[in-house]
Amino acid sequence: MKPSALLARADRLLRPAVVRLPGGLAVRLYSAGRDRFLKRLVAEGEALDPITPPPELARALWGIQFRSPLGNAAGMFKNGQGYALCANQGAGYYLAGTTTAHPRPGNRRAGVTRPFAPYPRSGAASNWLGLPNDGHAAVAERLARVVRDQRIDGCPIGASLAASPGEDEDDQVAGLLDGLRRYADAGVDFLEINESCPNTEDAGRSWDPLADLRRRLERIAEEFLVGPGSGGSHPPVLVKLSVDTAPDQIPALVALLSELGYAGIDLGNTSTAYAARRRAIAPAERRLYDRFALRFGGGVSGRPLKETSLELARAGVEAAAAARASNSGRETPELHVLRTGGIETGADLTASEHAGIALDGWFTGYFEAFAERGHGLYRMVYEEALAVLGSS
Ligand SMILES: Cc1cc2nc3c(=O)[nH]c(=O)nc-3n(C[C@H](O)[C@H](O)[C@H](O)COP(=O)(O)O)c2cc1C
């Protein structure tokens, strides 16, 4: 067994006890340990024997080949590292970022840098990282090298970007456009605009977030998707929203994205509905959960989002079909729905497949699965998915 897998397995045994330690010790330990662990994992990933997903899982979206529907969610490889790891483990795609126009160190409060807490009994976590990243320019340069030297067929490369928190709208749009162009020039296959980070100075700032979102998306569409700066062709651009998005808003949001020329919607990002998600947190972990929410806020990820992400993404698929019907005759790009939130097993992939969801992203479940299966984690999920599909 490789050292990272061994470490993750040992941590899996200890974690249920560690998260019950008093005085915020668990948050300190896991916040400090995450980056170190990830560095080790990425380095180890370069030399793995590659795993190829079963061919039955392959699909083509926007004219791009995906070996499988499952890849990492944004935020795991914020600075464009880890492509070889994902490709060798058998991912169906790789997503870098989220990056912003300027580098950010991330959040720090109460002596904790980039706070994170896992809830192992619940398959969940909280984080208040605050979009730490090296900035669009540095990461686009890194990805250009990955595209040139490492990209393999069937494992496309995406980049996630967000507006710089705290800036006024003109600067935010300019920064986003600069990032989109840099990544397009770097040769990435698809782009995702993260419109949903709960962990920055912008969270909760606006009185009318929907109107702000619409305006920003319109301006980006004018300049990048169809306007003179678009250069005629560009990678497909998706928009990622929170899993806290109200289901009844999905039809209007999808219709807007379709009309403006966006290529997809990803549902979604972490939740700040702390009271509602608390029901899915094991009683033994609620003390840490409550403490984290009170001290940092942040976003809840993992199993507590599973049902919601499926429900929202299913509504997204229906809305996309309706948008296609009403756009018939007009030239609009393919619009696909991605599901992120609570993906951890083959049964989750199958549920997405049955709902017409094009791709799935995992973050919290990835680390749980890695602790169980090490670098064979994608293979494990694929085998489970094929077994469920075969028996249904
Ligand atoms: C530590 C951490 C950092 C994250 N950073 C980002 C990010 O930079 N950009 C983003 O769009 N989502 C980010 N997310 C959200 C994930 O991409 C994903 O949407 C969310 O965790 C739900 O998926 P999961 O249940 O599989 O974890 C982050 C999540 C976690 C746990």
PDB file of C-alpha atoms in Angstrom, residues 73-293:
ATOM      1  CA  ALA A  73     -15.117  18.902  -7.559  1.00  0.00           C
ATOM      2  CA  ALA A  74     -13.573  22.379  -7.557  1.00  0.00           C
ATOM      3  CA  GLY A  75     -11.391  23.293  -4.611  1.00  0.00           C
ATOM      4  CA  MET A  76      -9.399  20.065  -4.349  1.00  0.00           C
ATOM      5  CA  PHE A  77      -6.601  21.179  -6.658  1.00  0.00           C
ATOM      6  CA  LYS A  78      -6.914  24.915  -6.341  1.00  0.00           C
ATOM      7  CA  ASN A  79      -3.616  25.730  -8.008  1.00  0.00           C
ATOM      8  CA  GLY A  80      -3.723  23.373 -10.964  1.00  0.00           C
ATOM      9  CA  GLN A  81      -1.734  20.585  -9.342  1.00  0.00           C
ATOM     10  CA  GLY A  82      -2.765  16.901  -9.305  1.00  0.00           C
ATOM     11  CA  TYR A  83      -3.728  16.155 -12.921  1.00  0.00           C
ATOM     12  CA  ALA A  84      -1.488  13.068 -13.116  1.00  0.00           C
ATOM     13  CA  LEU A  85      -2.934  11.787  -9.837  1.00  0.00           C
ATOM     14  CA  CYS A  86      -6.509  12.049 -11.114  1.00  0.00           C
ATOM     15  CA  ALA A  87      -5.724  10.686 -14.591  1.00  0.00           C
ATOM     16  CA  ASN A  88      -3.828   7.731 -13.115  1.00  0.00           C
ATOM     17  CA  GLN A  89      -6.550   6.994 -10.577  1.00  0.00           C
ATOM     18  CA  GLY A  90      -9.063   6.747 -13.445  1.00  0.00           C
ATOM     19  CA  ALA A  91     -11.046   9.988 -13.135  1.00  0.00           C
ATOM     20  CA  GLY A  92     -13.378  10.956 -15.981  1.00  0.00           C
ATOM     21  CA  TYR A  93     -12.199  14.568 -15.840  1.00  0.00           C
ATOM     22  CA  TYR A  94     -10.086  16.946 -13.758  1.00  0.00           C
ATOM     23  CA  LEU A  95     -11.111  20.361 -12.443  1.00  0.00           C
ATOM     24  CA  ALA A  96      -8.571  22.956 -11.225  1.00  0.00           C
ATOM     25  CA  GLY A  97      -9.325  26.048  -9.099  1.00  0.00           C
ATOM     26  CA  THR A  98     -11.234  27.966  -7.945  1.00  0.00           C
ATOM     27  CA  THR A  99      -8.939  30.855  -8.778  1.00  0.00           C
ATOM     28  CA  THR A 100      -9.482  34.590  -8.511  1.00  0.00           C
ATOM     29  CA  ALA A 101      -7.890  37.564 -10.294  1.00  0.00           C
ATOM     30  CA  HIS A 102      -5.418  38.129  -7.447  1.00  0.00           C
ATOM     31  CA  PRO A 103      -3.743  35.514  -5.242  1.00  0.00           C
ATOM     32  CA  ARG A 104      -5.466  34.993  -1.880  1.00  0.00           C
ATOM     33  CA  PRO A 105      -4.048  33.466   1.305  1.00  0.00           C
ATOM     34  CA  GLY A 106      -7.447  32.262   2.558  1.00  0.00           C
ATOM     35  CA  ASN A 107      -9.205  32.910   5.833  1.00  0.00           C
ATOM     36  CA  ARG A 108      -7.752  33.018   9.318  1.00  0.00           C
ATOM     37  CA  ARG A 109      -9.665  33.397  12.569  1.00  0.00           C
ATOM     38  CA  ALA A 110      -9.093  32.473  16.199  1.00  0.00           C
ATOM     39  CA  GLY A 111      -5.555  31.325  15.392  1.00  0.00           C
ATOM     40  CA  VAL A 112      -6.738  28.849  12.746  1.00  0.00           C
ATOM     41  CA  THR A 113      -5.689  29.209   9.107  1.00  0.00           C
ATOM     42  CA  ARG A 114      -8.165  27.950   6.490  1.00  0.00           C
ATOM     43  CA  PRO A 115     -10.463  26.231   9.000  1.00  0.00           C
ATOM     44  CA  PHE A 116     -11.738  22.733   8.201  1.00  0.00           C
ATOM     45  CA  ALA A 117     -13.518  20.073  10.256  1.00  0.00           C
ATOM     46  CA  PRO A 118     -14.419  16.521   9.199  1.00  0.00           C
ATOM     47  CA  TYR A 119     -17.414  14.565  10.532  1.00  0.00           C
ATOM     48  CA  PRO A 120     -16.414  10.993   9.702  1.00  0.00           C
ATOM     49  CA  ARG A 121     -19.498   9.264  11.129  1.00  0.00           C
ATOM     50  CA  SER A 122     -21.659  11.512   8.965  1.00  0.00           C
ATOM     51  CA  GLY A 123     -19.566  11.420   5.757  1.00  0.00           C
ATOM     52  CA  ALA A 124     -19.509  15.216   5.965  1.00  0.00           C
ATOM     53  CA  ALA A 125     -17.258  18.224   6.621  1.00  0.00           C
ATOM     54  CA  SER A 126     -17.317  21.983   7.211  1.00  0.00           C
ATOM     55  CA  ASN A 127     -14.836  24.418   5.722  1.00  0.00           C
ATOM     56  CA  TRP A 128     -14.197  28.135   5.820  1.00  0.00           C
ATOM     57  CA  LEU A 129     -11.143  28.289   3.567  1.00  0.00           C
ATOM     58  CA  GLY A 130     -11.960  31.584   1.820  1.00  0.00           C
ATOM     59  CA  LEU A 131     -10.807  30.738  -1.718  1.00  0.00           C
ATOM     60  CA  PRO A 132      -7.053  30.520  -1.140  1.00  0.00           C
ATOM     61  CA  ASN A 133      -5.301  30.354  -4.530  1.00  0.00           C
ATOM     62  CA  ASP A 134      -2.363  31.567  -6.606  1.00  0.00           C
ATOM     63  CA  GLY A 135      -4.518  33.656  -8.994  1.00  0.00           C
ATOM     64  CA  HIS A 136      -5.725  33.079 -12.576  1.00  0.00           C
ATOM     65  CA  ALA A 137      -2.437  34.020 -14.262  1.00  0.00           C
ATOM     66  CA  ALA A 138      -0.163  31.602 -12.358  1.00  0.00           C
ATOM     67  CA  VAL A 139      -2.620  28.711 -12.502  1.00  0.00           C
ATOM     68  CA  ALA A 140      -3.399  29.222 -16.202  1.00  0.00           C
ATOM     69  CA  GLU A 141       0.334  29.053 -16.917  1.00  0.00           C
ATOM     70  CA  ARG A 142       0.588  25.823 -14.933  1.00  0.00           C
ATOM     71  CA  LEU A 143      -2.403  24.320 -16.749  1.00  0.00           C
ATOM     72  CA  ALA A 144      -0.938  25.264 -20.149  1.00  0.00           C
ATOM     73  CA  ARG A 145       1.977  22.974 -19.292  1.00  0.00           C
ATOM     74  CA  VAL A 146      -0.344  20.225 -18.104  1.00  0.00           C
ATOM     75  CA  VAL A 147      -2.351  20.492 -21.344  1.00  0.00           C
ATOM     76  CA  ARG A 148       0.871  20.271 -23.362  1.00  0.00           C
ATOM     77  CA  ASP A 149       2.695  17.540 -21.444  1.00  0.00           C
ATOM     78  CA  GLN A 150       0.229  15.442 -19.482  1.00  0.00           C
ATOM     79  CA  ARG A 151      -3.331  15.549 -20.793  1.00  0.00           C
ATOM     80  CA  ILE A 152      -4.625  12.158 -21.884  1.00  0.00           C
ATOM     81  CA  ASP A 153      -7.589  11.311 -24.102  1.00  0.00           C
ATOM     82  CA  GLY A 154     -10.863  11.035 -22.238  1.00  0.00           C
ATOM     83  CA  CYS A 155      -9.761  12.933 -19.126  1.00  0.00           C
ATOM     84  CA  PRO A 156     -10.400  16.575 -20.030  1.00  0.00           C
ATOM     85  CA  ILE A 157      -9.201  19.521 -17.989  1.00  0.00           C
ATOM     86  CA  GLY A 158     -11.498  22.143 -16.515  1.00  0.00           C
ATOM     87  CA  ALA A 159     -10.758  25.353 -14.640  1.00  0.00           C
ATOM     88  CA  SER A 160     -12.986  26.952 -12.011  1.00  0.00           C
ATOM     89  CA  LEU A 161     -12.935  30.724 -11.519  1.00  0.00           C
ATOM     90  CA  ALA A 162     -14.665  33.174  -9.229  1.00  0.00           C
ATOM     91  CA  ALA A 163     -15.024  36.925  -9.034  1.00  0.00           C
ATOM     92  CA  SER A 164     -12.590  38.531  -6.602  1.00  0.00           C
ATOM     93  CA  PRO A 165     -14.481  38.972  -3.333  1.00  0.00           C
ATOM     94  CA  GLY A 166     -14.788  42.509  -2.036  1.00  0.00           C
ATOM     95  CA  GLU A 167     -14.234  44.266  -5.393  1.00  0.00           C
ATOM     96  CA  ASP A 168     -16.847  46.382  -7.153  1.00  0.00           C
ATOM     97  CA  GLU A 169     -18.775  44.819  -9.994  1.00  0.00           C
ATOM     98  CA  ASP A 170     -16.765  46.314 -12.870  1.00  0.00           C
ATOM     99  CA  ASP A 171     -13.501  45.013 -11.437  1.00  0.00           C
ATOM    100  CA  GLN A 172     -15.060  41.641 -10.696  1.00  0.00           C
ATOM    101  CA  VAL A 173     -16.292  41.251 -14.263  1.00  0.00           C
ATOM    102  CA  ALA A 174     -12.955  42.429 -15.685  1.00  0.00           C
ATOM    103  CA  GLY A 175     -11.100  39.947 -13.479  1.00  0.00           C
ATOM    104  CA  LEU A 176     -13.370  37.090 -14.489  1.00  0.00           C
ATOM    105  CA  LEU A 177     -13.006  37.910 -18.185  1.00  0.00           C
ATOM    106  CA  ASP A 178      -9.238  38.043 -17.847  1.00  0.00           C
ATOM    107  CA  GLY A 179      -9.282  34.620 -16.171  1.00  0.00           C
ATOM    108  CA  LEU A 180     -11.601  33.080 -18.762  1.00  0.00           C
ATOM    109  CA  ARG A 181      -9.334  34.277 -21.575  1.00  0.00           C
ATOM    110  CA  ARG A 182      -6.178  33.080 -19.880  1.00  0.00           C
ATOM    111  CA  TYR A 183      -7.606  29.597 -19.348  1.00  0.00           C
ATOM    112  CA  ALA A 184      -8.985  29.472 -22.892  1.00  0.00           C
ATOM    113  CA  ASP A 185      -5.514  30.421 -24.201  1.00  0.00           C
ATOM    114  CA  ALA A 186      -3.985  27.743 -21.973  1.00  0.00           C
ATOM    115  CA  GLY A 187      -6.058  25.178 -23.895  1.00  0.00           C
ATOM    116  CA  VAL A 188      -8.300  23.925 -21.084  1.00  0.00           C
ATOM    117  CA  ASP A 189     -11.345  21.959 -22.214  1.00  0.00           C
ATOM    118  CA  PHE A 190     -14.067  23.569 -20.113  1.00  0.00           C
ATOM    119  CA  LEU A 191     -14.581  26.401 -17.642  1.00  0.00           C
ATOM    120  CA  GLU A 192     -16.721  26.726 -14.541  1.00  0.00           C
ATOM    121  CA  ILE A 193     -17.696  30.013 -12.946  1.00  0.00           C
ATOM    122  CA  ASN A 194     -18.134  29.560  -9.208  1.00  0.00           C
ATOM    123  CA  GLU A 195     -21.038  31.810  -8.267  1.00  0.00           C
ATOM    124  CA  SER A 196     -21.598  30.186  -4.933  1.00  0.00           C
ATOM    125  CA  CYS A 197     -18.706  30.361  -2.490  1.00  0.00           C
ATOM    126  CA  PRO A 198     -20.141  30.969   0.989  1.00  0.00           C
ATOM    127  CA  ASN A 199     -16.723  31.648   2.524  1.00  0.00           C
ATOM    128  CA  THR A 200     -15.702  35.100   1.318  1.00  0.00           C
ATOM    129  CA  GLU A 201     -16.301  38.716   2.190  1.00  0.00           C
ATOM    130  CA  ASP A 202     -19.053  38.873  -0.493  1.00  0.00           C
ATOM    131  CA  ALA A 203     -21.233  36.205   1.093  1.00  0.00           C
ATOM    132  CA  GLY A 204     -24.498  37.797   2.187  1.00  0.00           C
ATOM    133  CA  ARG A 205     -23.364  41.292   1.045  1.00  0.00           C
ATOM    134  CA  SER A 206     -25.988  41.861  -1.604  1.00  0.00           C
ATOM    135  CA  TRP A 207     -29.657  42.711  -1.075  1.00  0.00           C
ATOM    136  CA  ASP A 208     -30.582  41.108  -4.345  1.00  0.00           C
ATOM    137  CA  PRO A 209     -28.134  38.327  -5.186  1.00  0.00           C
ATOM    138  CA  LEU A 210     -30.240  37.041  -8.088  1.00  0.00           C
ATOM    139  CA  ALA A 211     -30.241  40.391  -9.854  1.00  0.00           C
ATOM    140  CA  ASP A 212     -26.468  40.675  -9.298  1.00  0.00           C
ATOM    141  CA  LEU A 213     -25.957  37.182 -10.677  1.00  0.00           C
ATOM    142  CA  ARG A 214     -28.055  37.878 -13.756  1.00  0.00           C
ATOM    143  CA  ARG A 215     -26.180  41.131 -14.492  1.00  0.00           C
ATOM    144  CA  ARG A 216     -22.767  39.521 -14.074  1.00  0.00           C
ATOM    145  CA  LEU A 217     -23.691  36.547 -16.246  1.00  0.00           C
ATOM    146  CA  GLU A 218     -25.070  38.824 -18.935  1.00  0.00           C
ATOM    147  CA  ARG A 219     -21.922  40.928 -19.002  1.00  0.00           C
ATOM    148  CA  ILE A 220     -19.684  37.862 -19.219  1.00  0.00           C
ATOM    149  CA  ALA A 221     -21.850  36.380 -21.950  1.00  0.00           C
ATOM    150  CA  GLU A 222     -21.668  39.602 -23.974  1.00  0.00           C
ATOM    151  CA  GLU A 223     -17.888  39.815 -23.708  1.00  0.00           C
ATOM    152  CA  PHE A 224     -16.782  36.195 -23.694  1.00  0.00           C
ATOM    153  CA  LEU A 225     -19.489  33.935 -25.092  1.00  0.00           C
ATOM    154  CA  VAL A 226     -20.772  35.915 -28.038  1.00  0.00           C
ATOM    155  CA  GLY A 227     -19.110  39.312 -28.062  1.00  0.00           C
ATOM    156  CA  PRO A 228     -16.168  40.697 -30.020  1.00  0.00           C
ATOM    157  CA  GLY A 229     -13.742  39.483 -27.346  1.00  0.00           C
ATOM    158  CA  SER A 230     -14.941  35.882 -27.671  1.00  0.00           C
ATOM    159  CA  GLY A 231     -12.760  35.227 -30.701  1.00  0.00           C
ATOM    160  CA  GLY A 232     -15.558  33.158 -32.224  1.00  0.00           C
ATOM    161  CA  SER A 233     -14.824  30.003 -30.286  1.00  0.00           C
ATOM    162  CA  HIS A 234     -14.237  29.293 -26.620  1.00  0.00           C
ATOM    163  CA  PRO A 235     -14.421  26.329 -24.279  1.00  0.00           C
ATOM    164  CA  PRO A 236     -17.868  25.563 -22.830  1.00  0.00           C
ATOM    165  CA  VAL A 237     -18.607  27.671 -19.751  1.00  0.00           C
ATOM    166  CA  LEU A 238     -20.633  26.260 -16.843  1.00  0.00           C
ATOM    167  CA  VAL A 239     -22.004  28.044 -13.815  1.00  0.00           C
ATOM    168  CA  LYS A 240     -21.857  26.510 -10.349  1.00  0.00           C
ATOM    169  CA  LEU A 241     -24.519  27.445  -7.819  1.00  0.00           C
ATOM    170  CA  SER A 242     -25.111  26.501  -4.210  1.00  0.00           C
ATOM    171  CA  VAL A 243     -27.098  23.445  -3.128  1.00  0.00           C
ATOM    172  CA  ASP A 244     -29.097  25.968  -1.119  1.00  0.00           C
ATOM    173  CA  THR A 245     -30.581  27.320  -4.363  1.00  0.00           C
ATOM    174  CA  ALA A 246     -34.392  27.128  -4.114  1.00  0.00           C
ATOM    175  CA  PRO A 247     -35.699  24.352  -6.393  1.00  0.00           C
ATOM    176  CA  ASP A 248     -38.365  26.662  -7.803  1.00  0.00           C
ATOM    177  CA  GLN A 249     -35.647  29.022  -9.075  1.00  0.00           C
ATOM    178  CA  ILE A 250     -33.997  26.335 -11.194  1.00  0.00           C
ATOM    179  CA  PRO A 251     -36.228  26.635 -14.299  1.00  0.00           C
ATOM    180  CA  ALA A 252     -35.652  30.391 -14.597  1.00  0.00           C
ATOM    181  CA  LEU A 253     -31.914  30.064 -13.925  1.00  0.00           C
ATOM    182  CA  VAL A 254     -31.471  27.316 -16.499  1.00  0.00           C
ATOM    183  CA  ALA A 255     -33.533  29.241 -19.059  1.00  0.00           C
ATOM    184  CA  LEU A 256     -31.326  32.286 -18.469  1.00  0.00           C
ATOM    185  CA  LEU A 257     -28.093  30.297 -18.847  1.00  0.00           C
ATOM    186  CA  SER A 258     -29.361  28.670 -22.013  1.00  0.00           C
ATOM    187  CA  GLU A 259     -30.464  31.974 -23.494  1.00  0.00           C
ATOM    188  CA  LEU A 260     -27.101  33.592 -22.728  1.00  0.00           C
ATOM    189  CA  GLY A 261     -25.070  30.753 -24.261  1.00  0.00           C
ATOM    190  CA  TYR A 262     -23.725  29.024 -21.142  1.00  0.00           C
ATOM    191  CA  ALA A 263     -23.015  25.320 -21.533  1.00  0.00           C
ATOM    192  CA  GLY A 264     -24.116  23.936 -18.202  1.00  0.00           C
ATOM    193  CA  ILE A 265     -25.057  24.279 -14.565  1.00  0.00           C
ATOM    194  CA  ASP A 266     -23.334  22.560 -11.633  1.00  0.00           C
ATOM    195  CA  LEU A 267     -25.494  21.919  -8.534  1.00  0.00           C
ATOM    196  CA  GLY A 268     -23.835  22.539  -6.374  1.00  0.00           C
ATOM    197  CA  ASN A 269     -21.597  24.137  -3.849  1.00  0.00           C
ATOM    198  CA  THR A 270     -21.563  23.720  -0.052  1.00  0.00           C
ATOM    199  CA  SER A 271     -24.510  24.616   2.167  1.00  0.00           C
ATOM    200  CA  THR A 272     -24.925  27.286   4.811  1.00  0.00           C
ATOM    201  CA  ALA A 273     -28.307  25.945   5.930  1.00  0.00           C
ATOM    202  CA  TYR A 274     -26.719  24.797   9.183  1.00  0.00           C
ATOM    203  CA  ALA A 275     -29.902  23.929  11.051  1.00  0.00           C
ATOM    204  CA  ALA A 276     -31.373  21.882   8.192  1.00  0.00           C
ATOM    205  CA  ARG A 277     -28.120  19.969   7.481  1.00  0.00           C
ATOM    206  CA  ARG A 278     -27.579  19.303  11.200  1.00  0.00           C
ATOM    207  CA  ARG A 279     -30.188  16.541  11.080  1.00  0.00           C
ATOM    208  CA  ALA A 280     -27.792  14.519   8.918  1.00  0.00           C
ATOM    209  CA  ILE A 281     -24.876  14.953  11.347  1.00  0.00           C
ATOM    210  CA  ALA A 282     -24.327  12.087  13.803  1.00  0.00           C
ATOM    211  CA  PRO A 283     -25.143  13.073  17.415  1.00  0.00           C
ATOM    212  CA  ALA A 284     -21.528  12.409  18.461  1.00  0.00           C
ATOM    213  CA  GLU A 285     -20.336  15.023  15.958  1.00  0.00           C
ATOM    214  CA  ARG A 286     -22.884  17.751  16.579  1.00  0.00           C
ATOM    215  CA  ARG A 287     -20.805  19.498  19.221  1.00  0.00           C
ATOM    216  CA  LEU A 288     -17.965  20.059  16.737  1.00  0.00           C
ATOM    217  CA  TYR A 289     -20.457  20.931  13.973  1.00  0.00           C
ATOM    218  CA  ASP A 290     -22.184  23.568  16.097  1.00  0.00           C
ATOM    219  CA  ARG A 291     -18.906  24.991  17.296  1.00  0.00           C
ATOM    220  CA  PHE A 292     -17.601  25.332  13.734  1.00  0.00           C
ATOM    221  CA  ALA A 293     -20.794  26.997  12.490  1.00  0.00           C
TER     222      ALA A 293
END
